[in-house]
Coordinates of C-alpha atoms in Angstrom, one line a residue:
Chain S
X1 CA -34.9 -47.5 -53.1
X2 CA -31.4 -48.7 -53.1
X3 CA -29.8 -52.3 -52.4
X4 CA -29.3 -53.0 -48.8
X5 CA -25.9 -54.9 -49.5
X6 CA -24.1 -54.5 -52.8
X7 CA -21.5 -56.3 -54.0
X8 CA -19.2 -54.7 -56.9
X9 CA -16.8 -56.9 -59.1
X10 CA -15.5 -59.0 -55.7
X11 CA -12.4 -61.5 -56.2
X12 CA -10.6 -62.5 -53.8
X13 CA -7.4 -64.4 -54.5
X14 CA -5.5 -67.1 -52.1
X15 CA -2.1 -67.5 -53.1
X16 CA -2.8 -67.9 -56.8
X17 CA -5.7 -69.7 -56.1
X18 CA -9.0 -67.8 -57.3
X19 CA -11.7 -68.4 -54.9
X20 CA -14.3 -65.9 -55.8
X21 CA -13.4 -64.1 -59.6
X22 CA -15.7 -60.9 -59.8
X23 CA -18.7 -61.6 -58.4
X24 CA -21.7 -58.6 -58.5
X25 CA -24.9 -58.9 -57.0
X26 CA -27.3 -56.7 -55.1
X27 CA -29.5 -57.9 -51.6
X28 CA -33.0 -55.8 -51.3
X29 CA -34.2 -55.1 -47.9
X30 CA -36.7 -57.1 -46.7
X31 CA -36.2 -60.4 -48.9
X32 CA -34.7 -63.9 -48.3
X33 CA -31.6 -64.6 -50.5
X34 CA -30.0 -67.9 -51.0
X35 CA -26.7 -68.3 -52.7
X36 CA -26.6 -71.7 -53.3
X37 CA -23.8 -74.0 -55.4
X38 CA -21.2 -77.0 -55.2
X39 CA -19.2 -77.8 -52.7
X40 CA -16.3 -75.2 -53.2
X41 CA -17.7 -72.5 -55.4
X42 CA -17.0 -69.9 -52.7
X43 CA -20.0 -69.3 -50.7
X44 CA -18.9 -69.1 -47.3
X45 CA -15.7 -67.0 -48.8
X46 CA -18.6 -64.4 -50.1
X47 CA -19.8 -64.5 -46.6
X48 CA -16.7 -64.2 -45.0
X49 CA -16.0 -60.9 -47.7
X50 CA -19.0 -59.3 -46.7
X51 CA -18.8 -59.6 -42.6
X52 CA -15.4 -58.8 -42.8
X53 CA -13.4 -61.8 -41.9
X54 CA -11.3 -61.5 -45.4
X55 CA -10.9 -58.4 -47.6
X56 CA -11.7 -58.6 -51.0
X57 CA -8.2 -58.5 -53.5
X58 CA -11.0 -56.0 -55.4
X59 CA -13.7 -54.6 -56.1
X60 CA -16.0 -52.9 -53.4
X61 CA -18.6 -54.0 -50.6
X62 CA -21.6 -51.4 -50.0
X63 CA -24.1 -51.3 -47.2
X64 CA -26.7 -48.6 -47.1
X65 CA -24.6 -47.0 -50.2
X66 CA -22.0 -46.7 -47.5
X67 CA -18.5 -48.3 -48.9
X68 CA -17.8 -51.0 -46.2
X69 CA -14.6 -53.0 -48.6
X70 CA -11.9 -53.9 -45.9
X71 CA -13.3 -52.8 -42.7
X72 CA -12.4 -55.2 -39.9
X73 CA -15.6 -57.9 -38.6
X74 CA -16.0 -56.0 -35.2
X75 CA -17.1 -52.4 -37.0
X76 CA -19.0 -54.6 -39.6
X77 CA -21.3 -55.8 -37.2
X78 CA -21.6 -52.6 -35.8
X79 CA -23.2 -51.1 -39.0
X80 CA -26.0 -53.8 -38.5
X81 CA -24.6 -56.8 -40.2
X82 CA -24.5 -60.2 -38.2
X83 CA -24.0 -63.8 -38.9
X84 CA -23.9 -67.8 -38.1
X85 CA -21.0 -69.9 -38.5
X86 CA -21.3 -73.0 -41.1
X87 CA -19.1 -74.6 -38.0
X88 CA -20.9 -73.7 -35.3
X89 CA -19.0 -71.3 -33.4
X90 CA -20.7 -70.5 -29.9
X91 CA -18.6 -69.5 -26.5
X92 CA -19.0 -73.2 -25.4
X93 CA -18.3 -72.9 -21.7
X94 CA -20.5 -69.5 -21.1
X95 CA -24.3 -70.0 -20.2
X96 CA -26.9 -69.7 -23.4
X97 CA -27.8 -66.3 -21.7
X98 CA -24.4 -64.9 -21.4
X99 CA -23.8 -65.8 -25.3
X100 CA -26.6 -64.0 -26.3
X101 CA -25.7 -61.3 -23.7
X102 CA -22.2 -60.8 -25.9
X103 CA -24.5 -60.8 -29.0
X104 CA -25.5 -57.4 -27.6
X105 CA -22.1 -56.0 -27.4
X106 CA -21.9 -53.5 -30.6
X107 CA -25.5 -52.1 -29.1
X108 CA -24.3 -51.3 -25.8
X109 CA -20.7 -49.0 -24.2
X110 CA -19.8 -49.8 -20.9
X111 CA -16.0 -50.5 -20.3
X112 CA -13.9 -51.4 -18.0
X113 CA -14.0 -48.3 -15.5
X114 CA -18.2 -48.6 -16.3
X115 CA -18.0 -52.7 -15.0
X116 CA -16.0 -51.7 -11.9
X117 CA -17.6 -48.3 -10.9
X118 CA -21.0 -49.7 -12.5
X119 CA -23.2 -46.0 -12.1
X120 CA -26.5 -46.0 -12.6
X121 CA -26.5 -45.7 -16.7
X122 CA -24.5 -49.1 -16.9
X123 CA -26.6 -51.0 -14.7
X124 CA -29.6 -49.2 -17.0
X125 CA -27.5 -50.6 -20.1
X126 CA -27.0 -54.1 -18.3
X127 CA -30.6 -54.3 -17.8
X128 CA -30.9 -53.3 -21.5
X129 CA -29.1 -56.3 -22.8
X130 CA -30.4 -59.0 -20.3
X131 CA -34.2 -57.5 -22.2
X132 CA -32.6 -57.7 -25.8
X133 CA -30.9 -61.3 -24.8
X134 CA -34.5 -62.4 -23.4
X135 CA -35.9 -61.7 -26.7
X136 CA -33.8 -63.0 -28.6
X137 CA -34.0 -66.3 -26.9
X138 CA -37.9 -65.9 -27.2
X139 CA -37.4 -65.4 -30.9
X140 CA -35.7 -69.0 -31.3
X141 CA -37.2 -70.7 -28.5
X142 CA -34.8 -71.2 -26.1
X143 CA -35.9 -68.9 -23.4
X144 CA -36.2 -71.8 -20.7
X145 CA -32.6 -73.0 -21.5
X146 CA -31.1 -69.8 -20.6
X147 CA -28.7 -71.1 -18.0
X148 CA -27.2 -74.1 -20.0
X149 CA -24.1 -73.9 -21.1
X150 CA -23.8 -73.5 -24.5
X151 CA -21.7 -76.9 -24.6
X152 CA -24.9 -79.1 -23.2
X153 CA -27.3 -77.8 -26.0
X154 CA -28.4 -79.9 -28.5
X155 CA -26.9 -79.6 -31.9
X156 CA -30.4 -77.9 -33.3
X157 CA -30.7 -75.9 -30.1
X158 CA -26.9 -74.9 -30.7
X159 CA -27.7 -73.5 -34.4
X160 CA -30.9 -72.0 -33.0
X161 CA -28.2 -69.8 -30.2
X162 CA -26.4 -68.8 -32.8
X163 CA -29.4 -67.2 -34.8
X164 CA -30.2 -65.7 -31.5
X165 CA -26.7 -64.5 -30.6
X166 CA -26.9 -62.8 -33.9
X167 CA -29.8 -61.2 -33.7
X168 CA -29.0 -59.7 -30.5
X169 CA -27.0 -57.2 -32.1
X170 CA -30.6 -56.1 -34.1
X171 CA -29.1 -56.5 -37.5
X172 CA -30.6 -55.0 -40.8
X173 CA -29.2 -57.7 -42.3
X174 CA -28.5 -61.0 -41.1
X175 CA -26.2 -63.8 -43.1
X176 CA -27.1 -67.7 -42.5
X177 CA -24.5 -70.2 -43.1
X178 CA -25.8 -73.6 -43.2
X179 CA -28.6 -73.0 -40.5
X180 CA -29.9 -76.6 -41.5
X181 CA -27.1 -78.3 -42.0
X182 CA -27.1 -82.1 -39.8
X183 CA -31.1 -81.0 -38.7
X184 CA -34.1 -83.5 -39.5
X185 CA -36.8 -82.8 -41.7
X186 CA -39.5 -81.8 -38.6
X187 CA -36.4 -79.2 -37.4
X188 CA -35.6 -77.8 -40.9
X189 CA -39.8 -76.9 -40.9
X190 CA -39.4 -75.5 -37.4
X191 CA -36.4 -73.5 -38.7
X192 CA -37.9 -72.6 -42.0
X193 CA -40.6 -71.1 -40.2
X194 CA -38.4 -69.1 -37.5
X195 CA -36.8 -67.6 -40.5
X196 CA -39.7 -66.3 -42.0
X197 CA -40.5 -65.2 -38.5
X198 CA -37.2 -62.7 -38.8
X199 CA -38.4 -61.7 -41.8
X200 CA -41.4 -60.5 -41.1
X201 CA -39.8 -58.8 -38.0
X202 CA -37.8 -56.6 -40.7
X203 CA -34.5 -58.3 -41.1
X204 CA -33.0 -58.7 -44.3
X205 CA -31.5 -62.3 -44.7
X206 CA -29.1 -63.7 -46.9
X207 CA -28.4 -67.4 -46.6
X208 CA -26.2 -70.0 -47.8
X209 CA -28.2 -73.7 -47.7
X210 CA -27.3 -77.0 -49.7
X211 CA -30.9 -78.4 -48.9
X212 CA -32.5 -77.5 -51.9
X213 CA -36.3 -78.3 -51.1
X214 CA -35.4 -75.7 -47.7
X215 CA -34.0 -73.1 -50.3
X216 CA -36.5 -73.1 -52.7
X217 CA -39.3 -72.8 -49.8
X218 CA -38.0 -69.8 -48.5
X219 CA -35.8 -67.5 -50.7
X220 CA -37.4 -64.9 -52.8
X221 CA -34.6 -64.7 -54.8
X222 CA -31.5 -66.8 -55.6
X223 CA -28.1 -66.8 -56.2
X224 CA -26.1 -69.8 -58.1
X225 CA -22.5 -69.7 -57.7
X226 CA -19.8 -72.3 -58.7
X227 CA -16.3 -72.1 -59.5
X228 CA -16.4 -68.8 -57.9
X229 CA -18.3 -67.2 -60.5
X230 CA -22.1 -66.5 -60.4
X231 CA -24.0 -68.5 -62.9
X232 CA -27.6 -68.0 -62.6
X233 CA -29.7 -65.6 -60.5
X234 CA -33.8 -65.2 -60.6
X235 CA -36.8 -66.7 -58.5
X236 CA -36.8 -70.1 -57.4
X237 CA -38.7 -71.3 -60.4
X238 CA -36.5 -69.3 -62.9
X239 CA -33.1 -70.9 -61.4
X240 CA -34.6 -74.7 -61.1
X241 CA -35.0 -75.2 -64.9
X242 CA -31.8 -73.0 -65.7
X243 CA -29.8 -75.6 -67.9
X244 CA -26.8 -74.1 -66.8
X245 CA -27.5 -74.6 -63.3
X246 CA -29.0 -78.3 -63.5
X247 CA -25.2 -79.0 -65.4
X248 CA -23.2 -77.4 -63.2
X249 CA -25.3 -79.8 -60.0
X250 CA -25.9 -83.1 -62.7
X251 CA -23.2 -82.3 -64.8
X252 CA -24.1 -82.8 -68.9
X253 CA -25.9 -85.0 -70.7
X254 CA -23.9 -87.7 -72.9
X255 CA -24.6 -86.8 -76.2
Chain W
X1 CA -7.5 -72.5 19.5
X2 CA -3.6 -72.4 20.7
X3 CA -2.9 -72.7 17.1
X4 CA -5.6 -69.8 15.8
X5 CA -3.4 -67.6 18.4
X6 CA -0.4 -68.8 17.3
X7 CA -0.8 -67.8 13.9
X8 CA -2.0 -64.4 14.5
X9 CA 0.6 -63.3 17.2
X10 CA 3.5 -65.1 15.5
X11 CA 5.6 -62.6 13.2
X12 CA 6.7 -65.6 11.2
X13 CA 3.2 -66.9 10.1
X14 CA 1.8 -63.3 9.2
X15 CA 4.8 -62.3 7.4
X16 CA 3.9 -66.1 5.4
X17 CA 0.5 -64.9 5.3
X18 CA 1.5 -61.1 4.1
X19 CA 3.6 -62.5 1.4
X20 CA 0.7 -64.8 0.1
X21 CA -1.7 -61.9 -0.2
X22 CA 1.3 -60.3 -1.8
X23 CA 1.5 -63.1 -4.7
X24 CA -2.5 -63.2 -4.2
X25 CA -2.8 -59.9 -6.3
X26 CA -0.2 -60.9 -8.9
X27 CA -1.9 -64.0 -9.6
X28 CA -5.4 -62.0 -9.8
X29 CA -4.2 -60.4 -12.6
X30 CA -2.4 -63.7 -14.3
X31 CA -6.0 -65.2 -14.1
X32 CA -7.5 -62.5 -15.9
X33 CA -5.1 -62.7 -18.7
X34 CA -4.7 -66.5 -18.8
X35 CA -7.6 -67.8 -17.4
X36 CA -10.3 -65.4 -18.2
X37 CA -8.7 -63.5 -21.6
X38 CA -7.5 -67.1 -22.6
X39 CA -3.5 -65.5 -23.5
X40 CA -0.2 -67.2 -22.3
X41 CA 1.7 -65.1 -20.2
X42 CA 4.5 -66.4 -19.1
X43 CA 7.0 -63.5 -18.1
X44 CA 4.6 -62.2 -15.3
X45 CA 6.8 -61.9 -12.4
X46 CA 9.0 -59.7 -14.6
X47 CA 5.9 -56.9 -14.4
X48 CA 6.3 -57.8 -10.7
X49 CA 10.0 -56.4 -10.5
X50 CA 8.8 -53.5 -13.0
X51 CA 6.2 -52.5 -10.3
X52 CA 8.7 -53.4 -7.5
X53 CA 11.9 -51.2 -9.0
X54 CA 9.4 -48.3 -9.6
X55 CA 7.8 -47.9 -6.0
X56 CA 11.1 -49.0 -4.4
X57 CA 13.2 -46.4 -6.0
X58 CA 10.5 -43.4 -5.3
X59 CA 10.4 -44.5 -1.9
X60 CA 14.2 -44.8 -0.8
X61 CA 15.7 -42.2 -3.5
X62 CA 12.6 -39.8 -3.3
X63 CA 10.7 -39.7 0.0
X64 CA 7.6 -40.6 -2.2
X65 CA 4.4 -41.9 -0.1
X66 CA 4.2 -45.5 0.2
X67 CA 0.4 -45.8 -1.4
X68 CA 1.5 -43.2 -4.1
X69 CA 4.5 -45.0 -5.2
X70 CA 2.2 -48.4 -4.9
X71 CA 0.3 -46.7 -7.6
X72 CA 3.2 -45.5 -9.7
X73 CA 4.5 -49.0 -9.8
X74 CA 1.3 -50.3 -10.9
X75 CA 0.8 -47.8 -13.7
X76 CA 4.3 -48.0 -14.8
X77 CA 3.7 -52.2 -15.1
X78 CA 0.6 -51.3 -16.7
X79 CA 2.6 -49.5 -19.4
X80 CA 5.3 -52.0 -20.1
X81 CA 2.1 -54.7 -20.2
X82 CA 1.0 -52.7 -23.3
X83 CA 4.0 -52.0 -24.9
X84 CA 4.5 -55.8 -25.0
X85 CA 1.2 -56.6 -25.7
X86 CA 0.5 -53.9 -28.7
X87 CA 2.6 -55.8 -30.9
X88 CA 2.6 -59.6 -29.6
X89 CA -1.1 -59.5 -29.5
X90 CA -1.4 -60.8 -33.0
X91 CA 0.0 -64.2 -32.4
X92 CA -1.9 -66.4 -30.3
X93 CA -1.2 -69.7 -28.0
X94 CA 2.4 -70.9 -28.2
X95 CA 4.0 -68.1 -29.7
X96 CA 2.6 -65.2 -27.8
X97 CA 3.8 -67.8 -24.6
X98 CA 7.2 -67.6 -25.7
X99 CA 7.1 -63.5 -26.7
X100 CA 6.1 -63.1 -22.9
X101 CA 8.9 -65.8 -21.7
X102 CA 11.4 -63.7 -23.7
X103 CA 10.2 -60.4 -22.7
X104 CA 10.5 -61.8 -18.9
X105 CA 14.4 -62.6 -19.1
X106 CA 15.3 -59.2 -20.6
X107 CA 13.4 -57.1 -18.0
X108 CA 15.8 -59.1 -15.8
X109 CA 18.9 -58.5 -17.5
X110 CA 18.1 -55.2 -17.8
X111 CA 17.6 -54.7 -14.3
X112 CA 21.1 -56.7 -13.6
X113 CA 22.9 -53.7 -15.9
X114 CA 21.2 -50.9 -14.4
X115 CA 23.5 -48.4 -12.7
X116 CA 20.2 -46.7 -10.4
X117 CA 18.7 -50.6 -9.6
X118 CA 21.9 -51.5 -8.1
X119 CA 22.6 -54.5 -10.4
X120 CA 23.1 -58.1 -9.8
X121 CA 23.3 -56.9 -6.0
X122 CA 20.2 -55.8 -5.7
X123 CA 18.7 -52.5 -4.2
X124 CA 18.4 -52.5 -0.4
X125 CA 17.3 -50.1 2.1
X126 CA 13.7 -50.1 1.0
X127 CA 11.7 -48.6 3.9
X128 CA 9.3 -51.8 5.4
X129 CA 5.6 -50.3 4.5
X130 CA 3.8 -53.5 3.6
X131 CA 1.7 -54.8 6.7
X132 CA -0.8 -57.7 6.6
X133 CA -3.4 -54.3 7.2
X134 CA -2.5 -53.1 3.6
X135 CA -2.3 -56.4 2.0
X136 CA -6.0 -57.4 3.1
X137 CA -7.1 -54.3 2.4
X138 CA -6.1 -54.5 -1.2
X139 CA -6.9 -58.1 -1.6
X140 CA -10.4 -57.3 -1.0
X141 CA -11.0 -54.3 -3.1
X142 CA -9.0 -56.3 -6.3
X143 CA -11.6 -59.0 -5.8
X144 CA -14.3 -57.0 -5.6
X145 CA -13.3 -55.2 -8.8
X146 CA -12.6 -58.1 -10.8
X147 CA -15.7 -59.8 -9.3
X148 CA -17.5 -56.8 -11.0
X149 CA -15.3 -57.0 -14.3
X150 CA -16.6 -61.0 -14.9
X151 CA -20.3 -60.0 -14.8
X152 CA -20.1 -57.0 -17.0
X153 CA -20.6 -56.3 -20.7
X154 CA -16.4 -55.5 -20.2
X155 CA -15.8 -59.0 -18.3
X156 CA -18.5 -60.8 -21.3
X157 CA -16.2 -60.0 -24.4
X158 CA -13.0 -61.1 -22.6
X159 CA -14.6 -64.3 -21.9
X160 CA -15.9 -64.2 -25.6
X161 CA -12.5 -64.3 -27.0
X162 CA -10.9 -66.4 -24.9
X163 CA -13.7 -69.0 -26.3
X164 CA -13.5 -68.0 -30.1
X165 CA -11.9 -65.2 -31.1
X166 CA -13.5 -64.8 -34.5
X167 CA -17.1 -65.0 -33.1
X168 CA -16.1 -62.9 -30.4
X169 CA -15.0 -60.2 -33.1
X170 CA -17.5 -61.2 -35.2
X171 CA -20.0 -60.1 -32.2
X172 CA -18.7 -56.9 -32.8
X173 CA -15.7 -56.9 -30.2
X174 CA -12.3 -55.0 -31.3
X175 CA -10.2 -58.0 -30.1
X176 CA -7.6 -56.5 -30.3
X177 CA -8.2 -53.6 -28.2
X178 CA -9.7 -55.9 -25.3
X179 CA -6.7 -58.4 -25.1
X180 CA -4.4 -54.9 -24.6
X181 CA -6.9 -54.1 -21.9
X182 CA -7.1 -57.1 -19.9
X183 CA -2.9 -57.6 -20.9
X184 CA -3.2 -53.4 -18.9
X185 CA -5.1 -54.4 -15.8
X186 CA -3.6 -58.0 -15.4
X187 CA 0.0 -56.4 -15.6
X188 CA -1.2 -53.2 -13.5
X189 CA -2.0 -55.8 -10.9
X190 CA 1.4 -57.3 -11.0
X191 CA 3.3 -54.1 -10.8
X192 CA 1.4 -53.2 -7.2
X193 CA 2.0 -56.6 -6.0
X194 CA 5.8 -55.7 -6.5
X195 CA 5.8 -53.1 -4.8
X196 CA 3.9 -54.7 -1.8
X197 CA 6.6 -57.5 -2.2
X198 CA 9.7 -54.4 -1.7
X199 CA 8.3 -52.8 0.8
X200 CA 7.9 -56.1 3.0
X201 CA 11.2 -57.8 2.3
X202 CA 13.1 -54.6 1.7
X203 CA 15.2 -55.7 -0.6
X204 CA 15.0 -56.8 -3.6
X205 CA 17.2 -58.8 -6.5
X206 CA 16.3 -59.4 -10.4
X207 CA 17.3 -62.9 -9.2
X208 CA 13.6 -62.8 -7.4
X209 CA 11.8 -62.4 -10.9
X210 CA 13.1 -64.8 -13.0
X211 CA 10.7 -67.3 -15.0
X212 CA 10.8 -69.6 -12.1
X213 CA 8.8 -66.9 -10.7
X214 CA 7.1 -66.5 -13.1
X215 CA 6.0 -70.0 -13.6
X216 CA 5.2 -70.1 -9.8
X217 CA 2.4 -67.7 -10.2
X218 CA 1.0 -69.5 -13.3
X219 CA 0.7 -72.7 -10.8
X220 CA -1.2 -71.0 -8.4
X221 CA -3.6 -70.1 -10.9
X222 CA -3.6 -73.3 -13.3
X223 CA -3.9 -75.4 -9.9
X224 CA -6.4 -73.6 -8.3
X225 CA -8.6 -73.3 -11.9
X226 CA -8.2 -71.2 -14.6
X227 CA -10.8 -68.6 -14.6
X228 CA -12.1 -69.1 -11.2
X229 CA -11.2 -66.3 -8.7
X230 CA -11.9 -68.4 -5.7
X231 CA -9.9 -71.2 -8.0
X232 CA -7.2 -68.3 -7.8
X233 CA -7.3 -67.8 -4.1
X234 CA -7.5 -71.1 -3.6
X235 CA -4.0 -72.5 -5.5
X236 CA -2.5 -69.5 -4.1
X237 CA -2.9 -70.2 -0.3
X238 CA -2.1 -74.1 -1.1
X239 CA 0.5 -74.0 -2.7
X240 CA 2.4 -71.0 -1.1
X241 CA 1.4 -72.0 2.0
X242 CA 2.2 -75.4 1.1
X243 CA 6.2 -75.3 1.2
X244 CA 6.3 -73.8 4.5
X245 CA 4.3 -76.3 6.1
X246 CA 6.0 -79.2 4.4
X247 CA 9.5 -77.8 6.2
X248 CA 9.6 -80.7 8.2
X249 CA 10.1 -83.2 6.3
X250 CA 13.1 -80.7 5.1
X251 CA 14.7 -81.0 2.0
X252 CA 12.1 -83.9 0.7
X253 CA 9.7 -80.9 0.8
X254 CA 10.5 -79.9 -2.8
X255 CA 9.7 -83.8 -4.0
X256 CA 6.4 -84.2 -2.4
X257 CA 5.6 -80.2 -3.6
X258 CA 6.3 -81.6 -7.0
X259 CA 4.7 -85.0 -6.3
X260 CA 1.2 -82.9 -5.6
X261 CA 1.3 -81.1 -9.0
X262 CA 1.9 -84.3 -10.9
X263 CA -1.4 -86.1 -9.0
X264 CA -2.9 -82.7 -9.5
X265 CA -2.7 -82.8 -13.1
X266 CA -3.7 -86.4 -13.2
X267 CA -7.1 -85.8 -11.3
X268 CA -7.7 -82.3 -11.8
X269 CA -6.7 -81.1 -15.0
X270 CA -8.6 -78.3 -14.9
X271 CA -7.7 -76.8 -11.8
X272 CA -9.1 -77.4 -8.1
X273 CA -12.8 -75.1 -8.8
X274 CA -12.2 -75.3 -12.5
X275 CA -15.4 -75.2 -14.8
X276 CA -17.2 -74.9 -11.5
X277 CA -19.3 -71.6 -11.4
X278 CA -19.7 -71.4 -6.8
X279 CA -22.8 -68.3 -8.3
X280 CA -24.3 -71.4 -10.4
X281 CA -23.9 -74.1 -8.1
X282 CA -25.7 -72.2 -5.2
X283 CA -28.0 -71.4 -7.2
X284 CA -29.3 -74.8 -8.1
X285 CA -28.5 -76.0 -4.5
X286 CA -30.7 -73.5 -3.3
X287 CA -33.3 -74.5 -6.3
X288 CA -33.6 -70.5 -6.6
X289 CA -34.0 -68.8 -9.5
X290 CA -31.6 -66.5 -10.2
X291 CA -32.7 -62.5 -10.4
X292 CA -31.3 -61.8 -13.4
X293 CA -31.6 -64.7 -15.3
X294 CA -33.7 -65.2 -18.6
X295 CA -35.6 -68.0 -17.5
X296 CA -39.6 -68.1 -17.6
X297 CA -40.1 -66.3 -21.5
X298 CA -43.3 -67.7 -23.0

């Protein structure tokens, strides 16, 4: 079967300054993959490559074999790829419900002459997306805080609406920046479990995390970047006694 | 009672009234490019005279009907809107404020130099079409619509990116392609309530569209909320209602006009109704729960 996501000899260049220097790696359908590394080695810049916030200086981006290098965010998610923000990112002043309602937006057609005139197959489709946004919300457990404003959440309830809000646009595959970033150890088990809950529901995830004992419980496979390069990749196991992966975290041993 | 009568016998208060449904639509429009898109605009008035030139000259020069030529104006506003807005809609905040501001003062000045506009001295001779009847009329059906437009999959993403644009386009919305919308619909509004605003005064000067104008209409919907179409009906009727009311005190009436917006701004920042959802509010007055809501789940 081939890769879900594959990534082809990506750089990426910001004014002189190489963030990511031909990077290739390959995401299966159905696993968990971390790509893990020190601050700066270019992990949310991958993530930003593949949902189509930057555009690679080369090499090529493929989803479903389908050659995706370039395209602009909004078609991106369209082919079935969605993702959190390492800085939360939510529509602060709009209800939980009505963030999770735009989540549905590449699933769903009605315009502007469909919202005024609003015939019977829009209010179908409206009905459609208040269902999708309900389980969503059910998915992450936040289905009782639907008419909050996104604002008045919590800050673990607010990285929990943005796992919803992305999955509202039923990804394939579904990229996690820092989805445990500031939460305590009883919410990162909560979340750990919620993702293996997406999972199992079919969705391919790909995650960047600096909580090691998080990453290493969940990912099937991982991915250890620094300096923009990709230093190690295998199973949890394999990548934790990598020596070139304990210097480039520890640094090296005095001789 | 002797004042209800007043008001609605008196030609003077319903053409004050007429004229504030008149800058009612304009600013329906502003609010859905500033306050509900999130985009400066500050050269509105100028789609105004865009929409008032358009319907005025097809009236007077070519018998057109008045509702036809209404129309005509709108769509012609509608298409300046996105001419400006296919290329300024990359910059954001400031900038895009000051694209708009410029694009205001040379509508203008090219109105002054038109030979068919009649220049600096205006066109006159517009037939009087516009009646309260019209005005109401239209009111209410642009409310309705844009009521429709804020609770609709459309009405979602433009909210979307006035919050975050990224997310928003990282939700899958072509940004781009909505802002040009919303920049279409709010402008199309503008251009009808020019030519409501010809056909009541009759005539008309590029001197009545400058960016004082233009500013004027960004009051009534910064004062009233941004956002918030009650907020928009709202800073409308106060504050154009406002100047005529404060004539006696005669020419302090600009000074205490001015003295309101600064003790506005110091205990309403955000507008009269602004951040205040009236649908959400009666909702937890009435301790309902909403049809369509998500509540309950498992």
């Amino acid at each position: 079967m081939p890769p879900l996501l594959k990534m082809e000899n990506i750089s990426i260049v910001f004014g002189g300054l190489t963030a990511v220097e031909s990077i290739s790696f390959e995401v299966e359908k159905g696993r968990i993959v971390s790509l893990i590394g020190p601050n700066g080695a270019g992990k949310s810049t991958v993530f930003n490559i593949i949902s189509g916030i930057y555009s690679p200086t080369s090499g090529s981006v493929y989803f479903l074999e389908k050659d995706i290098t370039g395209d602009r965010a909004y078609k991106i998610t369209g082919y079935g790829i969605a993702r959190t923000f390492q800085n939360i990112r939510l529509f602060k002043n709009l209800t939980v419900a009505d963030n999770v309602r735009i989540g549905c937006h590449s699933r769903s057609r009605a315009g502007f002459m469909g919202a005024v005139l609003r015939a019977g197959r829009v209010k179908g489709e409206e009905r459609g997306i208040t269902d999708r946004a309900k389980e969503s919300l059910a998915v992450v457990g936040l289905a009782d805080k639907s008419e909050d404003l996104a604002k008045n959440l919590s800050y673990g309830d607010q990285r929990k609406l943005e796992i919803a809000r992305a999955l509202a646009s039923s990804p394939e595959l579904l990229l996690l920046d820092e989805p445990a970033a500031g939460m305590n150890a009883g919410e990162k088990q909560g979340l750990m479990e919620m993702i293996k809950a997406i999972s199992h529901m079919g969705v391919t995830i790909l995650l960047v995390e600096h909580d090691m004992k998080f990453v290493m419980g969940i990912s099937d496979h991982i991915i250890v970047l620094d300096y923009g390069q990709i230093i190690a990749s295998g199973t949890p196991e394999e990548v934790q006694n990598d020596p070139v992966v304990i210097e480039a975290y520890l640094g090296k041993e005095a001789d | 009672m002797q004042a209800i009568i007043d008001i609605t016998t008196n030609p003077y208060y319903i053409q004050v009234i007429t004229m504030m449904g008149v800058y009612l639509i304009a600013a329906l429009g502003l609010n859905l490019i500033t306050g509900v898109t999130g985009q400066f605009s500050f050269g509105h008035a100028a789609y105004m005279s865009i929409g008032a030139y358009t319907s005025a000259l097809l009236t007077k020069n070519l018998d057109l009907p008045f509702l036809l030529s209404l129309l005509a104006g709108g769509l012609m506003a509608a298409l300046f809107g996105v001419i400006l807005a296919v290329p300024s809609m990359r910059l954001t905040g400031d900038y895009l404020g000051i694209t708009t501001l410029g694009f205001g003062e040379i509508v203008r000045v090219v109105f002054i130099n038109m030979e068919i506009t009649g220049g600096a001295r205006g066109l006159a001779g517009i037939p009087r079409s516009t009646d309260l009847t019209v005005v109401f009329i239209l009111v209410v059906l642009f409310i309705w619509a844009l009521y429709r437009i804020n609770n609709s999959r459309f009405g979602r993403a433009l909210a979307a990116i006035r919050e975050d644009e990224i997310a928003a386009e990282s939700m899958g919305i072509n940004v781009f392609l909505y802002k040009v919308e919303s920049f279409a619909i709010g402008t199309f509004l503008a251009g009808i309530s020019g030519g409501l605003y010809a056909h009541l005064l009759q005539y008309i000067n590029p001197a009545d569209f400058g960016f004082a104008k233009s500013f004027e209409l960004l009051n009534f919907v910064v004062i009233g909320g941004l956002g918030s179409i009650p907020g928009t009906v709202l800073g409308t009727t106060v504050l154009s209602l406002a100047p005529e009311f404060l004539r006696f005190v005669k020419e302090y009436r600009m000074l205490i006009y001015g003295g309101l917006m600064v003790l506005m701004m110091i205990f309403r920042p955000h507008g009269i109704l602004g951040g205040v959802d009236l649908g959400r509010l009666l909702r937890k007055v009435l301790r309902k729960k909403p049809p369509a809501a998500l509540s309950g789940g498992n």
